[in-house]
Short mmCIF file of C-alpha atoms in Angstrom, two decimals:
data_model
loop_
_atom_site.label_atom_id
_atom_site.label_comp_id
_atom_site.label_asym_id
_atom_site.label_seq_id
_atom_site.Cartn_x
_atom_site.Cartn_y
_atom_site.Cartn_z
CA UNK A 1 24.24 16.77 13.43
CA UNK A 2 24.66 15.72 16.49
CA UNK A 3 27.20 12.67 17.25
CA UNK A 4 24.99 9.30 17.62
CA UNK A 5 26.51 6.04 19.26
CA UNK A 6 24.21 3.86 16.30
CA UNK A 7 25.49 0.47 18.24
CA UNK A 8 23.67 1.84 21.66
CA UNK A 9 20.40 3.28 20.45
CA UNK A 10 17.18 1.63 22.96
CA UNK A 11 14.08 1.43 20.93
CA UNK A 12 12.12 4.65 21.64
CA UNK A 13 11.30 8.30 20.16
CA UNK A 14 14.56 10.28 18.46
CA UNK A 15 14.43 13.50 17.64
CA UNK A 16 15.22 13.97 13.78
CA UNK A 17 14.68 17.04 11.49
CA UNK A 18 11.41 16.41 9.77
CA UNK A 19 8.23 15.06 9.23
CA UNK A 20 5.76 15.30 6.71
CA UNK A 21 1.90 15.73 6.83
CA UNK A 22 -1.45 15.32 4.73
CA UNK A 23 -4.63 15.96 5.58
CA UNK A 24 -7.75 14.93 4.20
CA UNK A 25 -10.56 17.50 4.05
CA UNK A 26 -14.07 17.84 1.94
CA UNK A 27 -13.85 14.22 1.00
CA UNK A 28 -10.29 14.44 -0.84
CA UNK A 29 -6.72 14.40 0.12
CA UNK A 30 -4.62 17.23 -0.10
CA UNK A 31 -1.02 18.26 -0.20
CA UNK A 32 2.02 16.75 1.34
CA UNK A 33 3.27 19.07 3.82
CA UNK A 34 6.71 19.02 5.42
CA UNK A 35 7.42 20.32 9.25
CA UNK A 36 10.09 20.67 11.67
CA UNK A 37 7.35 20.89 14.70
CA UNK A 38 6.95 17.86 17.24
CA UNK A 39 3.89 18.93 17.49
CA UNK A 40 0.19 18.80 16.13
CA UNK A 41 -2.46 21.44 16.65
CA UNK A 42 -5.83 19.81 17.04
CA UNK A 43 -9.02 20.83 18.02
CA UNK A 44 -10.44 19.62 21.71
CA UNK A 45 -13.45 17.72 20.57
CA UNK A 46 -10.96 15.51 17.78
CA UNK A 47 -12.56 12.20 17.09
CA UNK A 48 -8.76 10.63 18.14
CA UNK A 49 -9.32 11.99 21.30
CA UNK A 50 -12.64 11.18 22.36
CA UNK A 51 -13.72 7.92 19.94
CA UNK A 52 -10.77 6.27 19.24
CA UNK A 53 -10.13 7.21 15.68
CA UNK A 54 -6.78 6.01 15.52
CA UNK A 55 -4.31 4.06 13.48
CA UNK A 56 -0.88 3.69 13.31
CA UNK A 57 1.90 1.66 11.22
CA UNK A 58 5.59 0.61 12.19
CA UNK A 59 7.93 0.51 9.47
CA UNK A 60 11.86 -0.02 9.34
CA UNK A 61 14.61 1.52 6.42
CA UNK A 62 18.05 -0.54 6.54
CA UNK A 63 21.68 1.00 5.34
CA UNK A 64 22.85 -2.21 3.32
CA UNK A 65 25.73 -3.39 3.22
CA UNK A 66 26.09 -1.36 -0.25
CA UNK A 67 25.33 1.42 1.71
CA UNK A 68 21.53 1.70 -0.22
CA UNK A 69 18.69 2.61 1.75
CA UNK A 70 16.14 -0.37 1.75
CA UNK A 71 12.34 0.29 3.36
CA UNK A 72 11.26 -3.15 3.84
CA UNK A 73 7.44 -4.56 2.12
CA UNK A 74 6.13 -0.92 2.29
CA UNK A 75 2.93 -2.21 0.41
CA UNK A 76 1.74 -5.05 3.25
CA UNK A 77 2.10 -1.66 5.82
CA UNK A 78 -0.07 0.35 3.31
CA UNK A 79 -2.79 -2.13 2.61
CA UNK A 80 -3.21 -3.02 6.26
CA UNK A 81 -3.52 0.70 7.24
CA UNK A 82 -6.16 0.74 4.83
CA UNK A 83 -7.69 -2.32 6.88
CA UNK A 84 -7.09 -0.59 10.12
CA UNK A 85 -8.73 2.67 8.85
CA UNK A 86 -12.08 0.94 7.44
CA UNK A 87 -12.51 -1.05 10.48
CA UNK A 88 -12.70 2.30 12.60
CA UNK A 89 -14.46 4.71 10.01
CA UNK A 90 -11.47 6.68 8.90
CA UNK A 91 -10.53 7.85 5.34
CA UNK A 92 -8.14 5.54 3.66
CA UNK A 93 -4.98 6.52 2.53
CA UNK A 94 -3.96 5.85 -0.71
CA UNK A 95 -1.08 3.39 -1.80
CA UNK A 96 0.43 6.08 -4.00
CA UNK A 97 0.53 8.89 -1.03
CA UNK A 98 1.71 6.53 1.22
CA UNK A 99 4.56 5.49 -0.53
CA UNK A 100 5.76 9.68 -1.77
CA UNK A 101 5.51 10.18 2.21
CA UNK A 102 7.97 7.87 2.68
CA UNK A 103 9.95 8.58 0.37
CA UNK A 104 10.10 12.43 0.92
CA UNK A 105 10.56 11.52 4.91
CA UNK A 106 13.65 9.14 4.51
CA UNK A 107 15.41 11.61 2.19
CA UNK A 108 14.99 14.54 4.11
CA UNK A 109 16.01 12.65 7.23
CA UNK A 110 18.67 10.76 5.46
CA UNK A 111 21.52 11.31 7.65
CA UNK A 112 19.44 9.74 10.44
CA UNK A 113 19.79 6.11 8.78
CA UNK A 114 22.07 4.24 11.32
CA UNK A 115 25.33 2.78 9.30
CA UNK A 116 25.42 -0.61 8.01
CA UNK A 117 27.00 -3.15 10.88
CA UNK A 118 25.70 -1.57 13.74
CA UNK A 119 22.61 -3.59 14.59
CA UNK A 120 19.88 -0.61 14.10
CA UNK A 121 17.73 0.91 11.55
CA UNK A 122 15.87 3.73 11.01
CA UNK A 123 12.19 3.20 12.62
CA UNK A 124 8.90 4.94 10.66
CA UNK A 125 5.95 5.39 12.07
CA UNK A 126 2.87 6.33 9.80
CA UNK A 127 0.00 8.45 11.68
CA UNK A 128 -3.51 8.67 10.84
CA UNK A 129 -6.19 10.39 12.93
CA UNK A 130 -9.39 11.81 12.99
CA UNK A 131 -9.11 15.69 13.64
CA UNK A 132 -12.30 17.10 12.84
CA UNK A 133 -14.69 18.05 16.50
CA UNK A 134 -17.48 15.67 16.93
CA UNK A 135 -19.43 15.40 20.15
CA UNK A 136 -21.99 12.86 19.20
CA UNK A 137 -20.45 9.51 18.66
CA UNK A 138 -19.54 8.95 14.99
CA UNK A 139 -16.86 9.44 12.58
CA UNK A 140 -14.59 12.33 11.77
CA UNK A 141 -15.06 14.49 8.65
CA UNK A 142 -11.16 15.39 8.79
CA UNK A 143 -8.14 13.19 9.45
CA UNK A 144 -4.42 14.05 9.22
CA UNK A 145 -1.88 11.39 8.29
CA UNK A 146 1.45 11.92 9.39
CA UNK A 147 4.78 10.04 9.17
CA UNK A 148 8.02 10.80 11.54
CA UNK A 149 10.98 9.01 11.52
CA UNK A 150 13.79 8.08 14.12
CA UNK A 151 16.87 5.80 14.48
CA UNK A 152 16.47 3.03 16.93
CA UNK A 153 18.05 -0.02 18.78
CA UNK A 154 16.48 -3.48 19.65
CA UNK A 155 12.79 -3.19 20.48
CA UNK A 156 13.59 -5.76 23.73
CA UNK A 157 16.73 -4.63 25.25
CA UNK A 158 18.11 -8.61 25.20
CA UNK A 159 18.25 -8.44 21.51
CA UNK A 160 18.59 -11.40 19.31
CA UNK A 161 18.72 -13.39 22.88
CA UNK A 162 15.38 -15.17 24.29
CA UNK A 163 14.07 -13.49 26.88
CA UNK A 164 11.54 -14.82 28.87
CA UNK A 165 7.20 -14.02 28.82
CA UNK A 166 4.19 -14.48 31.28
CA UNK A 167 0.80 -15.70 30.43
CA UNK A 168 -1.66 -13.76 31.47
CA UNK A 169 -5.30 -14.66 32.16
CA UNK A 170 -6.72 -11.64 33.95
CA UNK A 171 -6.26 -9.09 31.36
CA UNK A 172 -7.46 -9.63 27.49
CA UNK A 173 -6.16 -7.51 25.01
CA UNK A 174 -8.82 -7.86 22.72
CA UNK A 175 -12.33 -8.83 21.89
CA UNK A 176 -13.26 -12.20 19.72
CA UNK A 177 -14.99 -9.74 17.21
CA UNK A 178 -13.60 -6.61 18.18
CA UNK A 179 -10.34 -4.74 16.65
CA UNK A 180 -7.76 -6.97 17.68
CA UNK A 181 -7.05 -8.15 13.63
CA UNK A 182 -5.90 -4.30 13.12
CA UNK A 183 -3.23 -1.80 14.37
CA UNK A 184 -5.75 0.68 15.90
CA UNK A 185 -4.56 2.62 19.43
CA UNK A 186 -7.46 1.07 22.13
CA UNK A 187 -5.53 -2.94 21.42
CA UNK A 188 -2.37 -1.34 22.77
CA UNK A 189 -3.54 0.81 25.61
CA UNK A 190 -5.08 -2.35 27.14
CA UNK A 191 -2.06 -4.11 27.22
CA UNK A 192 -0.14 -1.70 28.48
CA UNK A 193 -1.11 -2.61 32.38
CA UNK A 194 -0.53 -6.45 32.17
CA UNK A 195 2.93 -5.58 30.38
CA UNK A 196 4.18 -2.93 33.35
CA UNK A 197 3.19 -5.67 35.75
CA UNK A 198 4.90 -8.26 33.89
CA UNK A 199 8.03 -6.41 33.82
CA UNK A 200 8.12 -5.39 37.25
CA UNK A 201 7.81 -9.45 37.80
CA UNK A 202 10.95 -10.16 35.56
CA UNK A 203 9.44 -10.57 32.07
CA UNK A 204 9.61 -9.06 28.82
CA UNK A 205 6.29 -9.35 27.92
CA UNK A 206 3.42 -10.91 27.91
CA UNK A 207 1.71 -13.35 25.83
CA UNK A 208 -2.45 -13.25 25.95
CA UNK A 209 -4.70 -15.74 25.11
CA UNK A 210 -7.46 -15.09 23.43
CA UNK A 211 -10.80 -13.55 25.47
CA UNK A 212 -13.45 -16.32 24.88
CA UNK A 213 -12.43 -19.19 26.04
CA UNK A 214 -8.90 -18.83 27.70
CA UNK A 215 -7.77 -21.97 25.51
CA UNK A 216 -5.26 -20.54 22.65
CA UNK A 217 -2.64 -18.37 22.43
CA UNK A 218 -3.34 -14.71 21.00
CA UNK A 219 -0.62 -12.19 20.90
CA UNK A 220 2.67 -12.17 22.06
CA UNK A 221 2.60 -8.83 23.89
CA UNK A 222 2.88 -6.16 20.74
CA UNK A 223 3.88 -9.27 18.82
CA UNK A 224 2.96 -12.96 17.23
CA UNK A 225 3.48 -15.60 18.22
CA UNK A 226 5.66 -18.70 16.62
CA UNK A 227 6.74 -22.50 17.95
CA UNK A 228 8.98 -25.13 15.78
CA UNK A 229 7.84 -28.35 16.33
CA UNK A 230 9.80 -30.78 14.53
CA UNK A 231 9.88 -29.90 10.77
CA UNK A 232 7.17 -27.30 11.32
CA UNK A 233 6.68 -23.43 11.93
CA UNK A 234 3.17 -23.33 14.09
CA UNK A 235 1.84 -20.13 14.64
CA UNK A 236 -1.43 -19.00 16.10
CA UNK A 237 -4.40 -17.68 13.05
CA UNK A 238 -7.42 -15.76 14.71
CA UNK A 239 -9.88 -12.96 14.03
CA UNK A 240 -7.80 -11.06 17.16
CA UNK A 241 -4.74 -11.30 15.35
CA UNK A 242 -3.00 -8.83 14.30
CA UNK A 243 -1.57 -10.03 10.89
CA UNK A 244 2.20 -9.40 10.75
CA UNK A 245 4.21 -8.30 8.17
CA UNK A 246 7.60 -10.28 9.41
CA UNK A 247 5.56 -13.71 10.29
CA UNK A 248 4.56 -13.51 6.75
CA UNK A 249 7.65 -12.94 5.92
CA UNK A 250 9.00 -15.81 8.29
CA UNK A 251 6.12 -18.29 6.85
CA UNK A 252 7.52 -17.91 3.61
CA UNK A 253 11.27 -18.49 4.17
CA UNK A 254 10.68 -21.03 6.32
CA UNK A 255 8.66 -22.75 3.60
CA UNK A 256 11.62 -22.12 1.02
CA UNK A 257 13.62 -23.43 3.46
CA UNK A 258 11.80 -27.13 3.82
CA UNK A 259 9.47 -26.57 6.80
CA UNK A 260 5.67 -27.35 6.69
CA UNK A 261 3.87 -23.96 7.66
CA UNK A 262 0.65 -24.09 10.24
CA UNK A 263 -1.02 -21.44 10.73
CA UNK A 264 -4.28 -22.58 12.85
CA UNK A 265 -5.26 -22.32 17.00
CA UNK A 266 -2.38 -23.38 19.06
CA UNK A 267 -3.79 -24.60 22.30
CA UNK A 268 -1.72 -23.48 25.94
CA UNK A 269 -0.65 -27.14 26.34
CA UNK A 270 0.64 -27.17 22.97
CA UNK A 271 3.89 -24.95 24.25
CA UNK A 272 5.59 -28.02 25.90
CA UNK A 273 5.44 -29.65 22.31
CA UNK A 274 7.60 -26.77 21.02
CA UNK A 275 11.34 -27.19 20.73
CA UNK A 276 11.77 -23.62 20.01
CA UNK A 277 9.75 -20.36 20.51
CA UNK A 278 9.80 -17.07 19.91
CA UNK A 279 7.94 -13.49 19.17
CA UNK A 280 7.82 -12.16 16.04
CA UNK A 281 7.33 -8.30 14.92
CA UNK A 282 8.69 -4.98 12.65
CA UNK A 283 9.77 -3.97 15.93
CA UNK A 284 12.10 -6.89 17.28
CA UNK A 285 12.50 -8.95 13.93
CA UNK A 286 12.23 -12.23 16.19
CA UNK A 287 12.76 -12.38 20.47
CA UNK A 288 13.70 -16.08 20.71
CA UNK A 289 12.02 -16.99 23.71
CA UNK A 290 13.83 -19.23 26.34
CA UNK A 291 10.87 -19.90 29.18
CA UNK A 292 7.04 -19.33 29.14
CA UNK A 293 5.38 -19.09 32.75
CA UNK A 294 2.03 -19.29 33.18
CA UNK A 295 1.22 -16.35 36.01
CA UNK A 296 -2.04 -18.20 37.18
CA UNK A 297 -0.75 -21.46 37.45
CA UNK A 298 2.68 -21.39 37.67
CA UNK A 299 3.22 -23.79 34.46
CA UNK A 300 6.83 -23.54 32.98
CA UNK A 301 7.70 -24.10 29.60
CA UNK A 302 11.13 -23.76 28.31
CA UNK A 303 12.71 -23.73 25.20
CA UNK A 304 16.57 -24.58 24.84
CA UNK A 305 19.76 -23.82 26.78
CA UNK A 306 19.62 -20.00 26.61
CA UNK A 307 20.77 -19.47 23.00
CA UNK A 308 18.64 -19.13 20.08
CA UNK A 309 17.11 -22.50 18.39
CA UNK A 310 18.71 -23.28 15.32
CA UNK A 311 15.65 -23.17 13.09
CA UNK A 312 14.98 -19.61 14.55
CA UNK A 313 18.48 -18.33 14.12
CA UNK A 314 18.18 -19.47 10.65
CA UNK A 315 14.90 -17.73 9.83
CA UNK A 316 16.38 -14.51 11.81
CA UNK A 317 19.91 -14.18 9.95
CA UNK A 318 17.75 -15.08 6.63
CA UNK A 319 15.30 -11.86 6.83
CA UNK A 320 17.98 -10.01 7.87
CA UNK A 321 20.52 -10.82 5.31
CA UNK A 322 17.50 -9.53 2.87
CA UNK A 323 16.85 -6.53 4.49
CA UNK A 324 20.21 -5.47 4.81
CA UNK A 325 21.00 -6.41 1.00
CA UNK A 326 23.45 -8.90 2.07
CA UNK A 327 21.65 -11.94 0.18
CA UNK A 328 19.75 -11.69 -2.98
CA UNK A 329 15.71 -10.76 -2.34
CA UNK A 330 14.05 -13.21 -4.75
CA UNK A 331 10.75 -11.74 -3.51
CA UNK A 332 10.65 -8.12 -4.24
CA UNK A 333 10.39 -7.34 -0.66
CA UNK A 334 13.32 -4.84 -0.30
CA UNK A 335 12.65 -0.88 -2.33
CA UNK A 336 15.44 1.17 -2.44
CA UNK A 337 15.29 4.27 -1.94
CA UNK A 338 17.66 6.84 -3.87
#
């Protein structure tokens, strides 16, 4: 195996040795198949390609500090594929398939699971698409669901360090009533020009509000968005939210830690009540964020004197102690996997 610097990985695609497959064909699922190949054949007229049919998951496995591999609330990442893949038409995986995919992946990939102490984790991303040809617009009557695996880094490159976001009014990411409440392809690929533009201006990412009525906040970039406010966690509840697994996570131990827990509309004016900010995801854990700047009007918000808030170090060291074994997981979150 090649030699890996763990403590220098970015966040991005890493080759590893295998991934395994399942298709679904004649109305039923059929066998787990492992591969070696990058690559998927797929026919030209493919539902993914032309309609969208398209749903994805991002998952994370942790060496603990006992040197067990953990795979963190599995279940919430099958139940919302399921969401993702009735919204959109597909066939839903099952919980029990889901789970032996996993389980076969991070074994057979084993060696790819960055040490314990060096800040990354092994990243899995689930797969499902529609591959059956269809040139009248409806759904697919074959989908394959794939997971591959790969070691990565800190999805922003600051780390556990806030970075700093734009609003952005020009762009939505989403529809009121469209698919923005599940992980489906077409949310991300609109966001992807407001984001390059953002960076190119200085930011990490951006945060949307949502399309109606340019009031509330939405999504912070491929995240959600959280403020402390006092003795409270605040953080934004729409139909164009994608629900995430770690601000679920975060509402809960910040409850069990004392705070009162809102989850409602959090008007633009609201940030310059916050005391501390940040973006939470599978991807980043939490992005404490130092300064919001609205593009359109030039409105600056900031948060702090460049480190971390206290409440949301707290919360961040918390989830991580669990995921990394280092404190007891009194919620059954953590699976280890022998």
């Amino acid at each position: 195996m090649q030699d890996i610097e763990w403590g220098s990985l970015p966040f991005g695609y890493f080759k590893t040795e295998y991934n395994v497959r399942c298709y679904h064909r004649f109305g039923e699922w059929g066998e787990i198949e492992i591969s070696s190949s990058e690559y998927i054949n797929i026919h030209m007229a493919a539902t993914c390609l032309h309609y969208g049919q398209e749903a994805f998951e991002g998952m994370k496995v942790f060496r603990g500090v006992d040197g067990k591999a953990r795979v963190f609330r599995w279940e919430e990442n099958a139940k919302r594929m399921q969401r993702s893949a009735e919204g959109i038409m597909m066939a839903e995986v099952p919980v029990e398939l889901f789970y032996e995919m996993i389980e076969k992946v991070v074994k057979m990939n084993e060696q790819f699971i960055p040490p314990f102490g060096t800040g990354a984790a092994l990243y899995l991303r689930p797969l499902l698409i529609g591959t059956g040809p269809q040139v009248g617009v409806k759904p697919s009557d074959e989908y394959l669901f794939l997971i591959f695996v790969g070691p990565v880094g800190p999805y922003f490159k600051e780390g556990f360090h806030p970075v700093r976001m734009q609003i952005v009014r020009d762009y939505d990411r989403c529809a009121p009533l469209g698919t923005g409440h599940i992980k489906v392809g077409g949310n991300y690929a609109a966001s992807l020009k407001p984001a390059a533009r953002a960076k190119e201006e200085g930011f990490a990412s951006v945060i949307f509000l949502e399309a109606k009525e340019k009031k509330y906040i939405d999504e912070a970039g491929p995240a959600n968005f959280f403020g402390i406010k006092g003795n409270k966690y605040i953080t934004p509840d729409s139909h164009s939210i994608l629900p995430s697994i770690t601000n679920m996570s975060l509402r809960t131990l910040a409850e069990d830690m004392g705070l009162e827990v809102e989850r409602r509309h959090v008007m633009v004016e609201e940030l310059d009540d916050f005391e501390e900010a940040g973006a939470c995801g599978t991807a980043a854990i939490i992005s404490p964020i130092r300064e919001i700047v609205d593009r359109e009007t030039g409105k600056l918000f900031s948060y702090g004197d460049g480190e971390a808030g206290p409440v949301t170090t707290r919360l961040y060291n918390r989830l991580r102690a669990i995921q990394y074994g280092e404190e007891p997981d009194p919620y059954g979150w953590t699976k280890i996997i022998e």
